[in-house]
Tab-separated table of C-alpha atoms and ligand atoms in Angstrom:
chain	number	residue	atom	x	y	z
A	1	MET	CA	-128.170	-115.969	62.620
A	2	LYS	CA	-130.943	-117.780	64.418
A	3	LEU	CA	-132.635	-119.749	61.658
A	4	SER	CA	-133.807	-122.836	63.526
A	5	ALA	CA	-137.429	-122.265	62.434
A	6	LEU	CA	-136.359	-123.403	58.977
A	7	ARG	CA	-136.184	-127.190	58.891
A	8	GLY	CA	-133.105	-128.864	57.463
A	9	ASN	CA	-131.110	-126.836	54.917
A	10	GLU	CA	-128.030	-126.589	57.138
A	11	ARG	CA	-125.878	-125.442	54.242
A	12	VAL	CA	-128.067	-122.397	53.564
A	13	LYS	CA	-128.200	-121.551	57.278
A	14	GLU	CA	-124.423	-121.734	57.540
A	15	GLN	CA	-124.036	-119.607	54.389
A	16	LEU	CA	-126.264	-116.867	55.827
A	17	SER	CA	-124.744	-116.932	59.300
A	18	GLN	CA	-121.254	-116.673	57.879
A	19	GLN	CA	-122.296	-113.831	55.608
A	20	GLU	CA	-123.935	-111.910	58.424
A	21	ARG	CA	-120.784	-112.237	60.545
A	22	SER	CA	-118.390	-111.252	57.773
A	23	ARG	CA	-119.935	-108.580	55.542
A	24	GLY	CA	-123.531	-108.369	56.697
A	25	LEU	CA	-126.629	-109.592	54.895
A	26	SER	CA	-127.006	-108.778	51.222
A	27	HIS	CA	-129.720	-106.481	49.825
A	28	ALA	CA	-131.030	-109.072	47.367
A	29	TYR	CA	-131.697	-112.785	47.626
A	30	ILE	CA	-133.317	-115.357	45.392
A	31	ILE	CA	-134.984	-117.939	47.605
A	32	SER	CA	-135.664	-120.954	45.425
A	33	GLY	CA	-137.176	-124.359	46.041
A	34	HIS	CA	-140.305	-126.397	45.501
A	35	GLU	CA	-143.589	-125.989	47.307
A	36	GLY	CA	-143.074	-126.893	50.950
A	37	ALA	CA	-139.315	-126.345	50.924
A	38	GLY	CA	-139.632	-123.454	53.387
A	39	LYS	CA	-139.277	-120.400	51.131
A	40	HIS	CA	-141.750	-118.320	53.144
A	41	VAL	CA	-140.290	-119.399	56.462
A	42	LEU	CA	-136.836	-118.320	55.344
A	43	ALA	CA	-138.123	-115.057	53.820
A	44	GLN	CA	-139.796	-114.161	57.106
A	45	LEU	CA	-136.678	-115.035	59.102
A	46	LEU	CA	-134.530	-112.938	56.784
A	47	ALA	CA	-136.918	-109.986	56.927
A	48	ALA	CA	-136.972	-110.214	60.732
A	49	GLY	CA	-133.193	-110.606	60.812
A	50	MET	CA	-132.787	-107.428	58.752
A	51	LEU	CA	-135.067	-105.391	61.016
A	52	CYS	CA	-134.283	-106.966	64.401
A	53	VAL	CA	-132.707	-104.574	66.911
A	54	SER	CA	-131.287	-107.209	69.278
A	55	GLN	CA	-127.569	-107.013	70.049
A	56	GLY	CA	-127.444	-110.795	70.243
A	57	GLU	CA	-128.270	-113.433	67.666
A	58	ARG	CA	-130.791	-112.235	65.089
A	59	PRO	CA	-133.680	-112.518	64.515
A	60	CYS	CA	-134.225	-112.598	68.287
A	61	GLY	CA	-137.948	-113.297	67.926
A	62	GLN	CA	-138.734	-110.995	70.858
A	63	CYS	CA	-138.069	-107.367	69.955
A	64	PRO	CA	-140.990	-105.278	68.610
A	65	HIS	CA	-139.647	-105.557	65.047
A	66	CYS	CA	-139.370	-109.356	65.145
A	67	LEU	CA	-142.847	-109.674	66.640
A	68	LYS	CA	-144.408	-107.454	63.977
A	69	VAL	CA	-142.650	-109.286	61.155
A	70	MET	CA	-143.851	-112.619	62.513
A	71	LYS	CA	-147.415	-111.346	62.791
A	72	GLY	CA	-147.171	-109.996	59.246
A	73	ILE	CA	-147.882	-106.403	60.335
A	74	HIS	CA	-144.498	-104.697	60.107
A	75	PRO	CA	-144.962	-101.492	58.081
A	76	ASP	CA	-141.524	-101.854	56.488
A	77	VAL	CA	-142.102	-105.360	55.141
A	78	SER	CA	-144.227	-105.686	51.991
A	79	THR	CA	-145.243	-108.791	50.122
A	80	VAL	CA	-145.843	-108.336	46.413
A	81	THR	CA	-147.999	-110.851	44.570
A	82	GLY	CA	-149.413	-110.822	41.062
A	83	PRO	CA	-152.450	-108.604	40.310
A	84	MET	CA	-154.730	-111.649	40.455
A	85	GLU	CA	-154.623	-115.394	41.038
A	86	GLY	CA	-152.434	-117.089	38.447
A	87	LYS	CA	-150.939	-113.819	37.123
A	88	PRO	CA	-147.301	-113.000	37.794
A	89	ILE	CA	-146.082	-109.642	39.154
A	90	SER	CA	-146.359	-107.074	36.341
A	91	VAL	CA	-144.018	-104.339	35.178
A	92	ASP	CA	-146.447	-101.717	36.554
A	93	GLN	CA	-146.291	-103.341	39.950
A	94	VAL	CA	-142.499	-103.274	39.876
A	95	ARG	CA	-142.602	-99.577	38.963
A	96	ALA	CA	-144.975	-98.902	41.861
A	97	LEU	CA	-142.646	-100.845	44.103
A	98	ARG	CA	-139.784	-98.672	42.909
A	99	SER	CA	-141.573	-95.449	43.929
A	100	ASP	CA	-142.475	-97.015	47.261
A	101	ALA	CA	-138.881	-98.064	47.866
A	102	TYR	CA	-137.763	-94.437	47.707
A	103	VAL	CA	-140.026	-93.511	50.619
A	104	ARG	CA	-137.849	-93.979	53.709
A	105	PRO	CA	-138.707	-96.772	56.176
A	106	ASN	CA	-141.379	-96.084	58.791
A	107	GLU	CA	-140.081	-97.777	61.879
A	108	GLY	CA	-137.071	-99.865	61.005
A	109	GLU	CA	-133.658	-99.298	59.494
A	110	ARG	CA	-134.600	-101.101	56.313
A	111	LYS	CA	-137.474	-101.795	53.996
A	112	VAL	CA	-137.909	-105.388	52.910
A	113	TYR	CA	-139.877	-106.539	49.853
A	114	LEU	CA	-140.931	-110.156	49.345
A	115	LEU	CA	-141.723	-110.902	45.713
A	116	GLU	CA	-143.849	-113.988	45.148
A	117	GLU	CA	-143.173	-116.226	42.136
A	118	ALA	CA	-140.555	-113.834	40.830
A	119	ASP	CA	-139.424	-116.429	38.285
A	120	LEU	CA	-142.744	-116.052	36.451
A	121	MET	CA	-142.348	-112.303	35.820
A	122	ASN	CA	-141.979	-111.417	32.156
A	123	ALA	CA	-138.820	-109.859	30.745
A	124	SER	CA	-139.962	-106.226	31.118
A	125	ALA	CA	-140.966	-106.750	34.742
A	126	GLN	CA	-137.640	-108.459	35.407
A	127	ASN	CA	-135.718	-105.675	33.709
A	128	ALA	CA	-137.528	-103.081	35.818
A	129	MET	CA	-136.604	-105.194	38.836
A	130	LEU	CA	-132.994	-105.296	37.674
A	131	LYS	CA	-132.836	-101.482	37.666
A	132	LEU	CA	-134.153	-101.442	41.194
A	133	LEU	CA	-131.617	-104.045	42.313
A	134	GLU	CA	-128.857	-101.949	40.764
A	135	GLU	CA	-129.925	-98.478	41.779
A	136	GLY	CA	-132.381	-98.884	44.643
A	137	PRO	CA	-131.844	-97.004	47.924
A	138	PRO	CA	-129.331	-98.702	50.235
A	139	TYR	CA	-131.894	-99.477	52.942
A	140	ALA	CA	-134.139	-101.476	50.565
A	141	ALA	CA	-133.838	-105.270	50.486
A	142	PHE	CA	-135.492	-107.662	48.040
A	143	LEU	CA	-136.341	-111.314	48.568
A	144	LEU	CA	-137.263	-112.941	45.268
A	145	MET	CA	-139.137	-116.195	45.731
A	146	ALA	CA	-138.902	-118.694	42.907
A	147	ASP	CA	-139.867	-122.290	42.313
A	148	ASN	CA	-137.173	-122.358	39.683
A	149	ALA	CA	-134.377	-119.797	39.825
A	150	GLY	CA	-133.657	-120.674	36.178
A	151	GLY	CA	-136.775	-118.684	35.229
A	152	LEU	CA	-135.014	-115.456	36.231
A	153	LEU	CA	-132.844	-113.516	33.805
A	154	GLN	CA	-129.119	-114.098	34.234
A	155	THR	CA	-128.667	-110.347	34.792
A	156	VAL	CA	-131.123	-110.469	37.708
A	157	ARG	CA	-129.502	-113.578	39.145
A	158	SER	CA	-126.083	-111.994	39.009
A	159	ARG	CA	-127.308	-109.175	41.291
A	160	CYS	CA	-128.676	-111.557	43.918
A	161	GLU	CA	-127.391	-114.180	46.310
A	162	GLU	CA	-129.104	-117.487	45.671
A	163	LEU	CA	-130.488	-119.580	48.503
A	164	ALA	CA	-131.643	-122.932	47.159
A	165	LEU	CA	-133.869	-124.793	49.597
A	166	ILE	CA	-134.456	-128.524	49.770
A	167	PRO	CA	-137.567	-129.851	51.515
A	168	ALA	CA	-136.619	-131.342	54.877
A	169	GLY	CA	-137.666	-134.964	55.032
A	170	GLY	CA	-139.169	-135.502	58.503
A	171	ALA	CA	-138.215	-138.845	60.056
A	172	ASP	CA	-136.310	-139.847	56.930
A	173	GLU	CA	-134.133	-136.808	57.207
A	174	ALA	CA	-131.294	-138.327	59.229
A	175	GLU	CA	-131.262	-141.420	57.070
A	176	GLY	CA	-131.380	-139.276	53.928
A	177	SER	CA	-128.471	-137.144	55.024
A	178	ALA	CA	-126.407	-140.210	55.936
A	179	GLU	CA	-127.114	-141.631	52.500
A	180	ARG	CA	-126.205	-138.305	50.921
A	181	LEU	CA	-122.949	-138.133	52.870
A	182	SER	CA	-121.965	-141.605	51.755
A	183	LEU	CA	-122.802	-140.683	48.158
A	184	ILE	CA	-120.557	-137.616	48.383
A	185	LYS	CA	-117.709	-139.574	49.979
A	186	GLY	CA	-118.124	-142.347	47.407
A	187	LEU	CA	-117.995	-139.912	44.509
A	188	ALA	CA	-115.047	-137.964	45.897
A	189	GLY	CA	-113.159	-141.218	46.467
A	190	ALA	CA	-113.936	-142.440	42.967
A	191	LEU	CA	-112.848	-139.110	41.471
A	192	GLU	CA	-109.576	-139.231	43.384
A	193	ARG	CA	-108.688	-142.850	42.710
A	194	GLY	CA	-110.381	-142.958	39.372
A	195	GLY	CA	-111.115	-146.545	38.424
A	196	GLU	CA	-113.306	-145.915	35.380
A	197	LEU	CA	-115.989	-148.360	36.428
A	198	GLU	CA	-116.040	-147.190	40.025
A	199	LEU	CA	-116.420	-143.582	38.917
A	200	LEU	CA	-119.124	-144.397	36.410
A	201	GLU	CA	-121.094	-146.247	39.067
A	202	ALA	CA	-120.756	-143.449	41.600
A	203	ALA	CA	-121.660	-140.783	39.042
A	204	MET	CA	-124.720	-142.679	37.838
A	205	SER	CA	-126.221	-142.338	41.303
A	206	LEU	CA	-126.108	-138.558	40.776
A	207	ASP	CA	-128.779	-138.863	38.122
A	208	SER	CA	-131.369	-140.122	40.548
A	209	LYS	CA	-130.864	-137.177	42.834
A	210	GLY	CA	-134.056	-135.379	41.908
A	211	SER	CA	-134.309	-131.642	41.441
A	212	ARG	CA	-131.746	-129.322	39.986
A	213	GLU	CA	-131.481	-127.497	43.332
A	214	GLU	CA	-130.613	-130.735	45.084
A	215	LEU	CA	-128.057	-131.520	42.422
A	216	PHE	CA	-126.432	-128.090	42.846
A	217	ALA	CA	-126.338	-128.539	46.619
A	218	LEU	CA	-124.746	-131.934	46.090
A	219	LEU	CA	-122.140	-130.561	43.672
A	220	ASP	CA	-121.283	-127.810	46.182
A	221	ASP	CA	-120.767	-130.311	48.960
A	222	LEU	CA	-118.779	-132.547	46.661
A	223	GLU	CA	-116.446	-129.669	45.853
A	224	VAL	CA	-115.913	-129.015	49.572
A	225	GLU	CA	-115.105	-132.716	50.070
A	226	LEU	CA	-112.581	-132.632	47.194
A	227	GLY	CA	-110.920	-129.593	48.776
A	228	ALA	CA	-110.741	-131.375	52.132
A	229	ARG	CA	-109.112	-134.394	50.511
A	230	ALA	CA	-106.547	-132.234	48.727
A	231	ALA	CA	-105.758	-130.480	52.035
A	232	ARG	CA	-105.230	-133.874	53.674
A	233	GLY	CA	-102.566	-134.662	51.089
A	234	GLY	CA	-104.589	-136.661	48.583
A	235	ASN	CA	-103.874	-136.905	44.871
A	236	ARG	CA	-103.850	-133.162	44.225
A	237	ARG	CA	-103.652	-133.333	40.456
A	238	ARG	CA	-106.754	-135.486	40.140
A	239	LEU	CA	-108.619	-133.631	42.875
A	240	LEU	CA	-107.993	-130.244	41.280
A	241	LYS	CA	-109.018	-131.561	37.890
A	242	ALA	CA	-112.207	-132.958	39.422
A	243	ALA	CA	-113.002	-129.659	41.158
A	244	GLU	CA	-112.518	-127.796	37.885
A	245	LEU	CA	-114.846	-130.228	36.095
A	246	LEU	CA	-117.455	-129.771	38.791
A	247	ARG	CA	-117.494	-126.043	38.214
A	248	GLU	CA	-117.967	-126.607	34.472
A	249	LEU	CA	-120.656	-129.119	35.239
A	250	ARG	CA	-122.507	-126.638	37.392
A	251	GLY	CA	-122.333	-124.035	34.635
A	252	ALA	CA	-123.683	-126.543	32.136
A	253	ALA	CA	-126.479	-127.599	34.462
A	254	ARG	CA	-127.538	-123.971	34.790
A	255	LEU	CA	-127.866	-123.827	31.036
A	256	ASN	CA	-130.535	-126.495	31.247
A	257	VAL	CA	-128.463	-129.409	30.088
A	258	ASN	CA	-130.317	-132.584	30.954
A	259	VAL	CA	-129.222	-133.769	34.398
A	260	GLY	CA	-128.912	-137.264	32.942
A	261	GLN	CA	-126.100	-136.139	30.637
A	262	LEU	CA	-124.027	-134.742	33.454
A	263	SER	CA	-122.615	-137.923	34.932
A	264	GLY	CA	-121.370	-139.026	31.517
A	265	TRP	CA	-119.699	-135.696	31.105
A	266	LEU	CA	-118.035	-135.959	34.507
A	267	CYS	CA	-116.628	-139.397	33.674
A	268	ALA	CA	-115.472	-138.423	30.214
A	269	GLY	CA	-113.799	-135.311	31.613
A	270	MET	CA	-111.857	-137.292	34.181
A	271	PHE	CA	-110.408	-139.645	31.607
A	272	GLU	CA	-109.300	-137.016	29.139
A	273	ASN	CA	-105.694	-135.841	29.439
A	274	LEU	CA	-104.923	-137.787	32.560
B	301	ZN	ZN1	-135.585	-109.035	67.156
């Protein structure tokens, strides 16, 4: 996919491009991230990508569908916001959206709905949304925007692909990503070799890594690095154990365990039964 309008977030771009090539884009995404992370940019690119009629890389940015999406006037793209400032999308709005979704698209092959602040919807609105995600017409696609994906019901999350965005850091970006890479390599090395002190030190630096989304992105990349080390003939037993712990850690972090407790857990886990 052509997603260069979104700054940074290479992992998310790669995830989407791979998905489009292999099984096609999904019908439901949660786009999460803080203010300024690029949620709307990505939502627009995805909507355009779903409607674009180019045979080449999509969204092409030039076909009539892409142009209308970018101008915000495509009849098959709807943005749903709460009934008034400060109010989340209501259950009635979701029901109206459901009826609308069953009216076939006007011009495109698909209908795309952008839901603002979906994480603030109450349980009945989310449950109505869940029904739509499960039983909606095949041409309908839903982009749920959320500051915090954790505000969405687990049942809703399980029906969606999650795209967690990190704000791109301007001039500091390259430096930041170099620092991040060295953190990941340091942690993977410590997990593989496992001096207790070395690991504790490396894991402590995880705690200062800011938002939950950033932490998840970091854990994902760390798991990839562990896999690469195992493939290169590293200490497989320790690497596999570490990868397994990471998955547990991610599960725990989703359940709102304090990020600060996670590094301790990682260390303790590595020194049990080894
Ligand atoms: Zn196009």
